[in-house]
Short mmCIF file of C-alpha atoms in Angstrom, two decimals:
data_model
loop_
_atom_site.label_atom_id
_atom_site.label_comp_id
_atom_site.label_asym_id
_atom_site.label_seq_id
_atom_site.Cartn_x
_atom_site.Cartn_y
_atom_site.Cartn_z
CA MET A 1 66.13 173.44 148.47
CA GLU A 2 66.84 176.95 147.22
CA PHE A 3 69.72 178.23 145.09
CA PRO A 4 71.13 181.75 144.54
CA PHE A 5 70.09 181.78 140.87
CA ASP A 6 66.93 181.46 138.82
CA LEU A 7 66.14 177.78 138.31
CA THR A 8 63.78 178.27 135.36
CA PRO A 9 66.48 178.43 132.63
CA VAL A 10 68.36 175.61 134.35
CA LEU A 11 65.57 173.10 135.01
CA GLY A 12 62.45 174.33 133.25
CA ASP A 13 59.01 174.46 134.81
CA ARG A 14 58.46 171.36 136.96
CA PHE A 15 60.12 168.14 135.76
CA CYS A 16 63.63 168.15 134.36
CA VAL A 17 65.29 165.06 132.87
CA VAL A 18 69.10 165.05 132.81
CA ASP A 19 71.38 162.46 131.22
CA GLN A 20 75.18 162.16 131.02
CA HIS A 21 75.37 165.21 128.72
CA LEU A 22 74.13 167.52 131.52
CA ARG A 23 72.05 169.73 129.26
CA PRO A 24 70.16 172.53 131.05
CA ALA A 25 66.65 173.51 130.04
CA GLY A 26 68.14 176.54 128.26
CA ARG A 27 65.24 178.92 128.49
CA PRO A 28 65.91 182.42 127.04
CA GLY A 29 67.42 184.78 129.55
CA PRO A 30 70.45 186.89 130.41
CA THR A 31 72.52 183.88 131.57
CA HIS A 32 74.89 182.32 129.04
CA ARG A 33 74.73 178.59 128.29
CA GLY A 34 78.07 177.93 129.96
CA ASP A 35 76.76 179.49 133.15
CA LEU A 36 73.58 177.42 132.88
CA GLN A 37 75.51 174.17 132.74
CA GLN A 38 77.63 175.15 135.71
CA GLN A 39 74.46 175.98 137.63
CA LEU A 40 73.00 172.59 136.67
CA ARG A 41 76.16 170.92 137.98
CA THR A 42 75.76 172.85 141.23
CA VAL A 43 72.14 171.70 141.57
CA ILE A 44 73.06 168.05 140.99
CA ASP A 45 76.00 168.15 143.39
CA GLU A 46 73.98 169.79 146.16
CA LEU A 47 71.11 167.33 145.71
CA GLY A 48 73.56 164.45 145.92
CA LYS A 49 75.04 165.83 149.14
CA ALA A 50 71.59 166.29 150.66
CA SER A 51 70.59 162.73 149.74
CA ALA A 52 73.80 161.29 151.20
CA LYS A 53 73.29 163.24 154.43
CA ALA A 54 69.70 162.03 154.74
CA GLN A 55 70.86 158.42 154.28
CA GLY A 56 73.85 158.73 156.57
CA LEU A 57 76.31 157.93 153.78
CA PRO A 58 79.95 159.00 154.03
CA ALA A 59 79.92 160.40 150.46
CA PRO A 60 77.31 161.23 147.81
CA VAL A 61 76.40 158.56 145.29
CA THR A 62 74.96 161.19 142.93
CA SER A 63 77.03 164.03 141.49
CA ALA A 64 77.56 165.82 138.19
CA ALA A 65 80.86 163.97 137.68
CA ARG A 66 79.22 160.59 138.28
CA MET A 67 76.42 161.48 135.87
CA GLU A 68 78.97 162.24 133.15
CA SER A 69 80.72 158.90 133.61
CA ASN A 70 77.57 156.70 133.75
CA ARG A 71 74.62 156.27 131.46
CA HIS A 72 72.10 157.14 134.14
CA VAL A 73 69.06 159.42 133.99
CA LEU A 74 68.20 161.97 136.65
CA TYR A 75 64.62 163.14 137.14
CA ILE A 76 64.49 166.43 139.04
CA LEU A 77 61.30 167.90 140.51
CA ARG A 78 61.14 171.60 141.28
CA ASP A 79 58.70 174.13 142.66
CA PRO A 80 58.45 176.84 139.96
CA GLY A 81 57.92 179.53 142.58
CA GLY A 82 56.16 182.80 141.95
CA ALA A 83 53.41 182.51 144.57
CA ALA A 84 53.50 184.61 147.71
CA HIS A 85 54.69 181.73 149.91
CA ARG A 86 57.27 180.42 147.40
CA PRO A 87 60.77 181.62 146.55
CA PRO A 88 60.63 183.81 143.42
CA ARG A 89 63.46 181.88 141.73
CA GLY A 90 61.98 178.48 142.45
CA ALA A 91 63.29 175.64 144.58
CA VAL A 92 64.19 171.99 144.02
CA ILE A 93 61.91 169.49 145.73
CA GLY A 94 63.84 166.29 145.05
CA PHE A 95 65.25 163.90 142.49
CA LEU A 96 65.19 160.30 141.31
CA LYS A 97 68.11 158.56 139.57
CA VAL A 98 67.64 155.45 137.44
CA GLY A 99 69.81 153.40 135.11
CA TYR A 100 70.14 149.96 133.56
CA LYS A 101 72.44 147.43 135.23
CA LYS A 102 73.36 143.89 134.34
CA LEU A 103 72.53 141.81 137.42
CA PHE A 104 72.44 138.19 138.51
CA LEU A 105 69.17 137.79 140.38
CA LEU A 106 67.49 134.92 142.17
CA ASP A 107 63.99 133.85 141.21
CA ARG A 108 61.61 132.16 143.66
CA THR A 109 63.14 128.75 142.95
CA GLY A 110 66.66 129.93 143.73
CA VAL A 111 67.89 129.92 140.12
CA HIS A 112 70.26 132.72 139.13
CA VAL A 113 68.96 134.72 136.17
CA GLU A 114 71.09 137.25 134.32
CA SER A 115 68.96 140.28 133.53
CA GLU A 116 69.41 143.97 132.79
CA PRO A 117 66.52 145.80 134.46
CA LEU A 118 65.93 149.45 135.04
CA CYS A 119 67.23 150.16 138.54
CA VAL A 120 66.31 152.82 141.05
CA LEU A 121 69.72 154.08 142.20
CA ASP A 122 68.99 157.17 144.31
CA PHE A 123 65.77 158.84 145.45
CA TYR A 124 65.47 161.94 147.60
CA ILE A 125 62.72 164.38 148.56
CA HIS A 126 63.63 167.36 150.73
CA GLU A 127 62.77 166.69 154.37
CA SER A 128 60.46 169.72 154.64
CA LEU A 129 58.41 168.57 151.64
CA GLN A 130 57.94 164.87 152.35
CA ARG A 131 54.43 163.40 152.73
CA HIS A 132 52.98 165.99 150.35
CA GLY A 133 52.66 163.74 147.30
CA HIS A 134 55.85 164.98 145.64
CA GLY A 135 57.62 161.61 145.78
CA ARG A 136 54.63 159.88 144.18
CA ALA A 137 54.43 162.53 141.43
CA LEU A 138 58.14 162.22 140.67
CA PHE A 139 58.16 158.42 140.71
CA GLN A 140 55.05 158.24 138.52
CA HIS A 141 56.59 160.67 136.03
CA MET A 142 59.63 158.41 135.77
CA LEU A 143 57.50 155.29 135.26
CA GLN A 144 55.55 156.95 132.46
CA SER A 145 58.66 158.36 130.80
CA GLU A 146 60.53 155.05 130.95
CA ARG A 147 57.40 153.02 130.14
CA VAL A 148 58.15 150.53 132.85
CA ASP A 149 55.94 148.56 135.24
CA PRO A 150 57.03 149.17 138.86
CA ARG A 151 57.15 145.38 139.36
CA ARG A 152 59.96 145.23 136.78
CA LEU A 153 62.25 147.59 138.69
CA ALA A 154 65.27 146.56 140.72
CA ILE A 155 65.85 148.79 143.75
CA ASP A 156 69.40 149.37 144.95
CA ARG A 157 69.57 148.93 148.74
CA PRO A 158 66.23 150.60 149.59
CA SER A 159 65.58 152.12 152.99
CA GLN A 160 62.58 151.17 155.08
CA LYS A 161 60.99 154.47 154.03
CA LEU A 162 61.32 153.60 150.37
CA LEU A 163 60.00 150.08 150.93
CA GLY A 164 57.01 151.60 152.67
CA PHE A 165 56.54 154.05 149.79
CA LEU A 166 56.54 151.22 147.24
CA ARG A 167 54.17 149.15 149.34
CA LYS A 168 51.73 152.02 149.85
CA HIS A 169 51.59 153.40 146.31
CA TYR A 170 52.33 150.36 144.13
CA GLY A 171 51.42 147.35 146.25
CA LEU A 172 54.98 146.00 146.19
CA ASP A 173 55.04 144.08 149.45
CA ASP A 174 56.41 140.64 148.51
CA PRO A 175 60.16 141.02 147.88
CA ILE A 176 62.27 138.20 146.47
CA PRO A 177 65.42 137.97 148.65
CA GLN A 178 68.73 138.73 146.89
CA VAL A 179 72.39 138.63 147.94
CA ASN A 180 73.61 141.71 146.03
CA ASN A 181 71.83 144.51 147.96
CA PHE A 182 69.13 144.87 145.30
CA VAL A 183 65.46 144.26 145.99
CA ILE A 184 63.00 142.93 143.44
CA PHE A 185 59.35 142.03 143.89
CA GLU A 186 56.84 139.40 142.83
CA GLY A 187 56.11 139.85 139.13
CA PHE A 188 59.66 140.86 138.20
CA PHE A 189 60.27 137.71 136.14
CA SER A 190 56.79 137.34 134.60
CA ASN A 191 56.93 137.58 130.78
CA ARG A 192 60.32 139.24 131.07
CA PRO A 193 63.13 138.71 128.52
CA VAL A 194 66.38 137.75 130.24
CA LEU A 195 69.92 137.62 128.90
CA ARG A 196 70.89 134.20 130.24
CA GLU A 197 69.85 131.77 132.95
CA GLU A 198 72.50 129.94 134.93
CA ALA A 199 72.48 127.57 137.88
CA GLU A 200 75.56 129.38 139.23
CA PRO A 201 76.76 132.87 138.12
CA PRO A 202 80.44 133.54 137.33
CA TRP A 203 82.89 135.12 139.75
CA PRO A 204 82.50 137.51 141.54
CA PHE A 205 78.72 137.24 141.42
CA ASN A 206 78.81 133.82 143.07
CA LEU A 207 80.24 135.45 146.21
CA ARG A 208 78.14 136.91 148.97
CA PRO A 209 79.61 140.43 149.24
CA ALA A 210 80.30 142.00 152.60
CA GLY A 211 78.82 145.22 151.23
CA GLY A 212 77.93 146.73 147.88
CA SER A 213 76.53 145.28 144.69
CA PRO A 214 78.06 144.34 141.33
CA VAL A 215 79.38 147.10 139.11
CA ARG A 216 76.79 148.87 137.01
CA GLY A 217 76.54 147.71 133.42
CA THR A 218 75.63 149.57 130.25
CA LEU A 219 72.41 151.49 129.82
CA ARG A 220 70.92 148.79 127.58
CA PRO A 221 72.34 145.52 126.25
CA PHE A 222 73.84 145.61 122.77
CA VAL A 223 71.78 143.26 120.58
CA ARG A 224 73.40 141.69 117.53
CA ARG A 225 71.54 140.90 114.34
CA ASP A 226 71.34 137.23 115.33
CA GLY A 227 69.48 138.23 118.48
CA ARG A 228 72.31 137.50 120.88
CA THR A 229 73.61 140.10 123.28
CA GLU A 230 77.18 141.18 123.79
CA PRO A 231 78.95 144.03 125.60
CA PRO A 232 79.78 147.24 123.75
CA ALA A 233 83.15 147.66 122.10
CA GLY A 234 85.99 147.91 124.59
CA GLN A 235 84.28 145.73 127.19
CA THR A 236 84.82 142.04 127.83
CA ASP A 237 82.55 139.36 129.20
CA ALA A 238 84.66 139.10 132.35
CA PRO A 239 82.98 141.06 135.16
CA PRO A 240 85.04 143.78 136.85
CA PRO A 241 85.77 143.68 140.58
CA PRO A 242 82.79 144.61 142.78
CA ARG A 243 82.54 148.01 144.42
CA ARG A 244 80.20 149.70 146.85
CA ALA A 245 76.94 150.70 145.21
CA SER A 246 74.55 153.48 146.02
CA SER A 247 71.89 153.16 148.66
CA LEU A 248 68.52 154.77 149.04
CA GLY A 249 66.66 156.54 151.78
CA ARG A 250 63.36 158.22 151.61
#
């Protein structure tokens, strides 16, 4: 995906990591910082639109505005350009969005476990560049940066393409069925700290939703000195009403 401006000062060389502050790479150049941030917003918005179109969604689940209002992390992969067959200003290959969510998940015995795993929330590689190893490179970069085992991830409504990707590259082929549109795999609960285990989760998590998953939680749980966890200031223990969550398609 090409843009009408030089991507080097916006994204850097190959991998760019963006959080809610939307900071561009900021390489020296004639473009002012304010322009760089606006260009970064344009890149994120266009990537979100492309991902939504590929998945057949009515609206993007990734945008600059959504990034600012959620503690998510966006990994962007770009082609630096420069070669004879590449655009001189570079092009974006795809992106991967992750974030921590507080979820009620079922283990193999059917017990609900409250956990806050790292979740894959959106994943897109441009159609013309799929099956070239770019998705594997981007996903592997995220795993190394976040220091997470792929078995410990929760995947938000994955497509069959993404399930095939995870099976092929990471051997994740034994999903544990859930009722909240997330997918987890064998090994998710092994030696994993959890927040609380309950026979039955509170409302609305005890309902089987017609569509969507529970509202995303904070980036990481707030841990008190006594070791217990509690929500950040301004939040209560009562869960908010459910809303439609993002879906994936690769």
